[in-house]
Tab-separated table of C-alpha atoms and ligand atoms in Angstrom:
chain	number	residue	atom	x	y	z
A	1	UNK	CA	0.000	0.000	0.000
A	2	UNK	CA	1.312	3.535	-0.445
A	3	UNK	CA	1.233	5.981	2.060
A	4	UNK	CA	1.159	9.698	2.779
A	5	UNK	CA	3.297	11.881	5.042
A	6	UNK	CA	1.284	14.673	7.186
A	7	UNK	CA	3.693	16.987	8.838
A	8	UNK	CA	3.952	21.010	9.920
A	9	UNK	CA	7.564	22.579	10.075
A	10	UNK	CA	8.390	25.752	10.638
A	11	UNK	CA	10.657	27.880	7.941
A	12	UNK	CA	13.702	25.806	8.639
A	13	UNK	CA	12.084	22.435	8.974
A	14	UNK	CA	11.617	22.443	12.749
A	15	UNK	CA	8.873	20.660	14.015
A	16	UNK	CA	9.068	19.617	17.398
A	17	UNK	CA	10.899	20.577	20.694
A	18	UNK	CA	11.107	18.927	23.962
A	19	UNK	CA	8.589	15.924	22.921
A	20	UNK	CA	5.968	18.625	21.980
A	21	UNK	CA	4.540	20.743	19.293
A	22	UNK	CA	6.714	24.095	19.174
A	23	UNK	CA	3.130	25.975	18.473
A	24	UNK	CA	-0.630	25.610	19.379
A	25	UNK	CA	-2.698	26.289	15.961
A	26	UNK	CA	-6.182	24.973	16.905
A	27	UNK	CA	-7.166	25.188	13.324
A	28	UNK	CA	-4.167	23.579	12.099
A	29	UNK	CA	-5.236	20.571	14.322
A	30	UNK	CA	-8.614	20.667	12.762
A	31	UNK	CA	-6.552	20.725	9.798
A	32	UNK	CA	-4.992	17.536	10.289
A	33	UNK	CA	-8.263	15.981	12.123
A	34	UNK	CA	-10.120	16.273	8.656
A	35	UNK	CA	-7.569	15.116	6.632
A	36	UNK	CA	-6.618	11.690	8.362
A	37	UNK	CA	-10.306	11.345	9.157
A	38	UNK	CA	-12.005	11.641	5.846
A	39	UNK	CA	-12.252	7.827	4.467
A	40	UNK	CA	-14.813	6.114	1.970
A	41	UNK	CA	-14.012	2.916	5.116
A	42	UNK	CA	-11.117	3.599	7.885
A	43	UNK	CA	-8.111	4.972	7.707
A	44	UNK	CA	-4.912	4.735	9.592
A	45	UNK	CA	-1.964	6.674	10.985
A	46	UNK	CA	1.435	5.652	12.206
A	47	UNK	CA	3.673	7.535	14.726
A	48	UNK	CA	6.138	6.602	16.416
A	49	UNK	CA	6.354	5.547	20.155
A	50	UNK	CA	7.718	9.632	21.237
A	51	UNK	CA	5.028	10.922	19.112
A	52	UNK	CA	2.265	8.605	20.605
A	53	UNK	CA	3.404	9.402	24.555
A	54	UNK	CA	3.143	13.051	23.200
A	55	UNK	CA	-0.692	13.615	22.321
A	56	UNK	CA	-2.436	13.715	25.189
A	57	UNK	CA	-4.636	11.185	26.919
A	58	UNK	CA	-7.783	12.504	25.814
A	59	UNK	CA	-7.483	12.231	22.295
A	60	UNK	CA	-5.015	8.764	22.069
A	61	UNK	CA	-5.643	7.001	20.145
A	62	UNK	CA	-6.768	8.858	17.516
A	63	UNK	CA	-10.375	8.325	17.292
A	64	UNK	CA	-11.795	6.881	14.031
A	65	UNK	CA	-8.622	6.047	12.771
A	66	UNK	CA	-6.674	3.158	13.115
A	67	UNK	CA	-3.892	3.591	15.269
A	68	UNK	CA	-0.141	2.015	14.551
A	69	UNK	CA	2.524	2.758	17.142
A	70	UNK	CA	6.074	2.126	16.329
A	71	UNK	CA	8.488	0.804	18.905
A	72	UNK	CA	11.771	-1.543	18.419
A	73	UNK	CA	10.708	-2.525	22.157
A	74	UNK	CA	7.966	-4.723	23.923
A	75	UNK	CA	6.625	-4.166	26.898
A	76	UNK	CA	5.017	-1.417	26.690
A	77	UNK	CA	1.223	-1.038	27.212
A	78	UNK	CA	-1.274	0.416	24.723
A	79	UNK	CA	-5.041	0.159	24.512
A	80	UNK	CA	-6.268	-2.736	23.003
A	81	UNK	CA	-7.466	-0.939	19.908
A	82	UNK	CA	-3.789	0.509	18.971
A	83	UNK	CA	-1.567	-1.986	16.923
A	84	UNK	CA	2.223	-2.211	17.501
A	85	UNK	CA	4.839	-3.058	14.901
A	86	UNK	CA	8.278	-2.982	15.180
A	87	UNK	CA	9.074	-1.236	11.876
A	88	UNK	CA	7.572	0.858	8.925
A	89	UNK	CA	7.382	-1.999	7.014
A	90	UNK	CA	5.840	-4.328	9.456
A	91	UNK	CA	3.092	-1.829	10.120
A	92	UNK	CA	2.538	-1.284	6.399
A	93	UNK	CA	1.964	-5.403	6.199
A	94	UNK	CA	-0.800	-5.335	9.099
A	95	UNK	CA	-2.833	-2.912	6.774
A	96	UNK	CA	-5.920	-4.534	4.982
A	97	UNK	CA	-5.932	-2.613	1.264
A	98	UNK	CA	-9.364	-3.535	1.520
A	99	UNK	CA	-10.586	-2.500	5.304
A	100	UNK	CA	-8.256	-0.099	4.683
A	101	UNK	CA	-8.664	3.517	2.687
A	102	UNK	CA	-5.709	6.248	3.336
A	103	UNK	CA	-2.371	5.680	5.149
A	104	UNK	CA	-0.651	9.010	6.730
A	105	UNK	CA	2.563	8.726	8.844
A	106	UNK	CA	2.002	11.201	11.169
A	107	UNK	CA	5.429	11.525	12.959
A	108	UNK	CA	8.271	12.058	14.594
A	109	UNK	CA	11.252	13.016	13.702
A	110	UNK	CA	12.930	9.313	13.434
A	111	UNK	CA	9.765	8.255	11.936
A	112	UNK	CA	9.787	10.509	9.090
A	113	UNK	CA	13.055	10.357	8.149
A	114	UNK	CA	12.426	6.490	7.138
A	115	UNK	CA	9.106	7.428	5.763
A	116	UNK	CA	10.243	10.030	3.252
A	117	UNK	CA	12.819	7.731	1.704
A	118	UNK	CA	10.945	4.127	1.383
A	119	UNK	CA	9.385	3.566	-1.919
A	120	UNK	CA	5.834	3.693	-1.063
A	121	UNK	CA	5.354	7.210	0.315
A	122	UNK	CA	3.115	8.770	-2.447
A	123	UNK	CA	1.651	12.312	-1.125
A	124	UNK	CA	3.394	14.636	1.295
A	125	UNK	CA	0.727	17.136	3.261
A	126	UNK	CA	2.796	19.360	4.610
A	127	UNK	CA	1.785	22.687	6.428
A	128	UNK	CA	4.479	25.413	5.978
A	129	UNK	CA	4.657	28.020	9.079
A	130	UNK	CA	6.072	31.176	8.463
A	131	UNK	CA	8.224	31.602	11.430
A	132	UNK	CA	11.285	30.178	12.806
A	133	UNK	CA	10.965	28.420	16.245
A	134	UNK	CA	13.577	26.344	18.430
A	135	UNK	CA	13.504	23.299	17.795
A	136	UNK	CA	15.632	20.023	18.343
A	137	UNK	CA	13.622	17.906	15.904
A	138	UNK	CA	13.303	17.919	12.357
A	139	UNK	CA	11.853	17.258	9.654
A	140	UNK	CA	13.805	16.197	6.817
A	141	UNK	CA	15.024	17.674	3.272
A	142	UNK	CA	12.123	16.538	0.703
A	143	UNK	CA	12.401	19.012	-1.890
A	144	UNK	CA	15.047	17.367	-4.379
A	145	UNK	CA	12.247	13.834	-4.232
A	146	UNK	CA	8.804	15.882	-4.466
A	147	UNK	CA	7.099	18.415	-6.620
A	148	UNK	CA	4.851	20.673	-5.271
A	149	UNK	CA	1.203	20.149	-6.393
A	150	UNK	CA	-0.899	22.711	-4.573
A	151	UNK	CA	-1.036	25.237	-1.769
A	152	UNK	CA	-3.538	27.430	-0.230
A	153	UNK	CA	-3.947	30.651	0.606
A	154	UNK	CA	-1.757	32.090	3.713
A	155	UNK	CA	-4.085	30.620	6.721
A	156	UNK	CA	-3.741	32.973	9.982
A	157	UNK	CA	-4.092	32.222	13.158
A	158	UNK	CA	-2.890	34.182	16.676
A	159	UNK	CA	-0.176	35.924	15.140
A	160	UNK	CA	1.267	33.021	12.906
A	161	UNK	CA	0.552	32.801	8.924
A	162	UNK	CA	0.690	29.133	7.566
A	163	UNK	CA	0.104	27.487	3.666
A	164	UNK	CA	-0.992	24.399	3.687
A	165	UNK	CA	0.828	22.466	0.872
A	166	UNK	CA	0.561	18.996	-1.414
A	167	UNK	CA	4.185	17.700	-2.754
A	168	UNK	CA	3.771	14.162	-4.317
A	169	UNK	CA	6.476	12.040	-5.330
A	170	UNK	CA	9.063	12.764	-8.547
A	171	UNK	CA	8.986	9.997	-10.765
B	201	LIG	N1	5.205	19.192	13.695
B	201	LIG	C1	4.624	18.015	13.464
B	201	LIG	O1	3.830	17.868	12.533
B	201	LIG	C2	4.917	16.865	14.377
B	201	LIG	C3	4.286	15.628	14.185
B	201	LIG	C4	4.601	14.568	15.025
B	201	LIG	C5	5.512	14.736	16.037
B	201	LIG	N2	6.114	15.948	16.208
B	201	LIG	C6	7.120	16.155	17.245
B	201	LIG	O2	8.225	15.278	16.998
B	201	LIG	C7	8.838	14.973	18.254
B	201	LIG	C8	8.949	13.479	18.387
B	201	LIG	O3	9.805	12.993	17.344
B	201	LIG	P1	11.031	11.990	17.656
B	201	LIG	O4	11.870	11.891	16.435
B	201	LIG	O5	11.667	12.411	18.927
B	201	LIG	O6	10.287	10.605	17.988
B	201	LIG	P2	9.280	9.669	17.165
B	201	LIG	O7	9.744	9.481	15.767
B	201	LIG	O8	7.885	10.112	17.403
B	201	LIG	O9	9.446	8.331	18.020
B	201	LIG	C9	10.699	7.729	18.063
B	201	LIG	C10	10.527	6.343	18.581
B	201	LIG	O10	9.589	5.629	17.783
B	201	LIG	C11	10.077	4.334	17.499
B	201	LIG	N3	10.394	4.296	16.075
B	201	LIG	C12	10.558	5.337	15.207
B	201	LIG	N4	10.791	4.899	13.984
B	201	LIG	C13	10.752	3.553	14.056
B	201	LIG	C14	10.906	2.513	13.108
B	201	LIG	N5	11.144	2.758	11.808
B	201	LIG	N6	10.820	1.239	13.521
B	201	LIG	C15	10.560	0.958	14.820
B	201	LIG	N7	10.415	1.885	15.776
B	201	LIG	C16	10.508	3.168	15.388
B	201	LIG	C17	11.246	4.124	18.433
B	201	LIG	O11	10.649	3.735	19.654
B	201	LIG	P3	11.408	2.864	20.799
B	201	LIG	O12	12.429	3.800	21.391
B	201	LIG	O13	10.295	2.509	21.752
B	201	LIG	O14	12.004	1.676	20.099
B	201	LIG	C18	11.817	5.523	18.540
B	201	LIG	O15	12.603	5.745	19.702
B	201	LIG	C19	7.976	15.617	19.336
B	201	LIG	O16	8.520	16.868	19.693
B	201	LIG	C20	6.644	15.784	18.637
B	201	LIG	O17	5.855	16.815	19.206
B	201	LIG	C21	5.825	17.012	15.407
């Protein structure tokens, strides 16, 4: 199955700092909530273990999605809904392409900078905030493999201007 990439950096890539979002954009969340939630069936999103122990209790796991958790160790505890793999790939197997409509990997940091290489990673939705904030996690360079398809108009919120952006795959 291919997948796609959902992301927000700031100017320089930044997006996350001290196991949290740099920013609060409500309407960037809502954002993301529609995107990974619209689904002729079910779709499903894939973090990685930092990124899951970031959102906070009330909304993991993700409702109406199915939830994929990355982790190269066992023991940990998740609710019984959330399945565990212990790589991209193995998570990509557990998918039914029929049960199964849109995949987004959905962070971190590590996670990403697997996803954006590995063959099947088809569309990149990636919101672009025009700032630059401290970070010590990034996203990584995508520019030379994708081609930018589409982007809004600036979105503002507080005192922050974002575009919201569509880079698929070079051939
Ligand atoms: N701006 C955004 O859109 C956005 C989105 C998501 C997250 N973030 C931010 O990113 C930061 C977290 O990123 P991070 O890089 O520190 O952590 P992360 O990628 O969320 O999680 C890293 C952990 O996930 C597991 N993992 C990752 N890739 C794996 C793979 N290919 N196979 C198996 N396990 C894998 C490992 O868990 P184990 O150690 O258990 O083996 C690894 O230590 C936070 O600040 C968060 O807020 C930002």
């Amino acid at each position: 199955m291919t997948f796609n990439i959902v992301v927000a950096t700031d100017l320089e890539n930044g997006i996350g700092l001290d196991g949290k979002m740099p920013w609060l954009l409500k309407q960037e969340l809502a954002y993301f909530k529609t995107l990974t939630l619209t689904s002729k069936t079910r779709n499903a999103v894939i973090m990685g273990r930092k990124t899951w122990e970031s959102l906070p209790d009330s909304v993991r796991p993700l409702p109406g999605r199915l939830n994929i958790v990355l982790s190269r160790h066992f023991g940990n505890k998740y609710p019984k809904e959330v399945l565990t793999a212990p790589s991209l790939e193995e998570a990509l197997n557990l998918l039914n392409p029929r049960t199964t409509d849109q995949v987004f990997v959905m962070g971190g940091g590590q996670l990403y900078a697997e996803a954006i290489r590995h063959p099947s990673v088809h569309t990149l939705y990636l919101t672009l905030i025009q700032k630059k904030f401290h970070c010590d996690t990034w996203f990584p360079n995508y520019k030379e493999n994708f081609v930018l398809k589409a982007q809004s108009e600036p979105q503002k919120e507080s005192d922050l201007t974002y575009l919201h952006q569509i880079w698929t795959k070079k051939n």
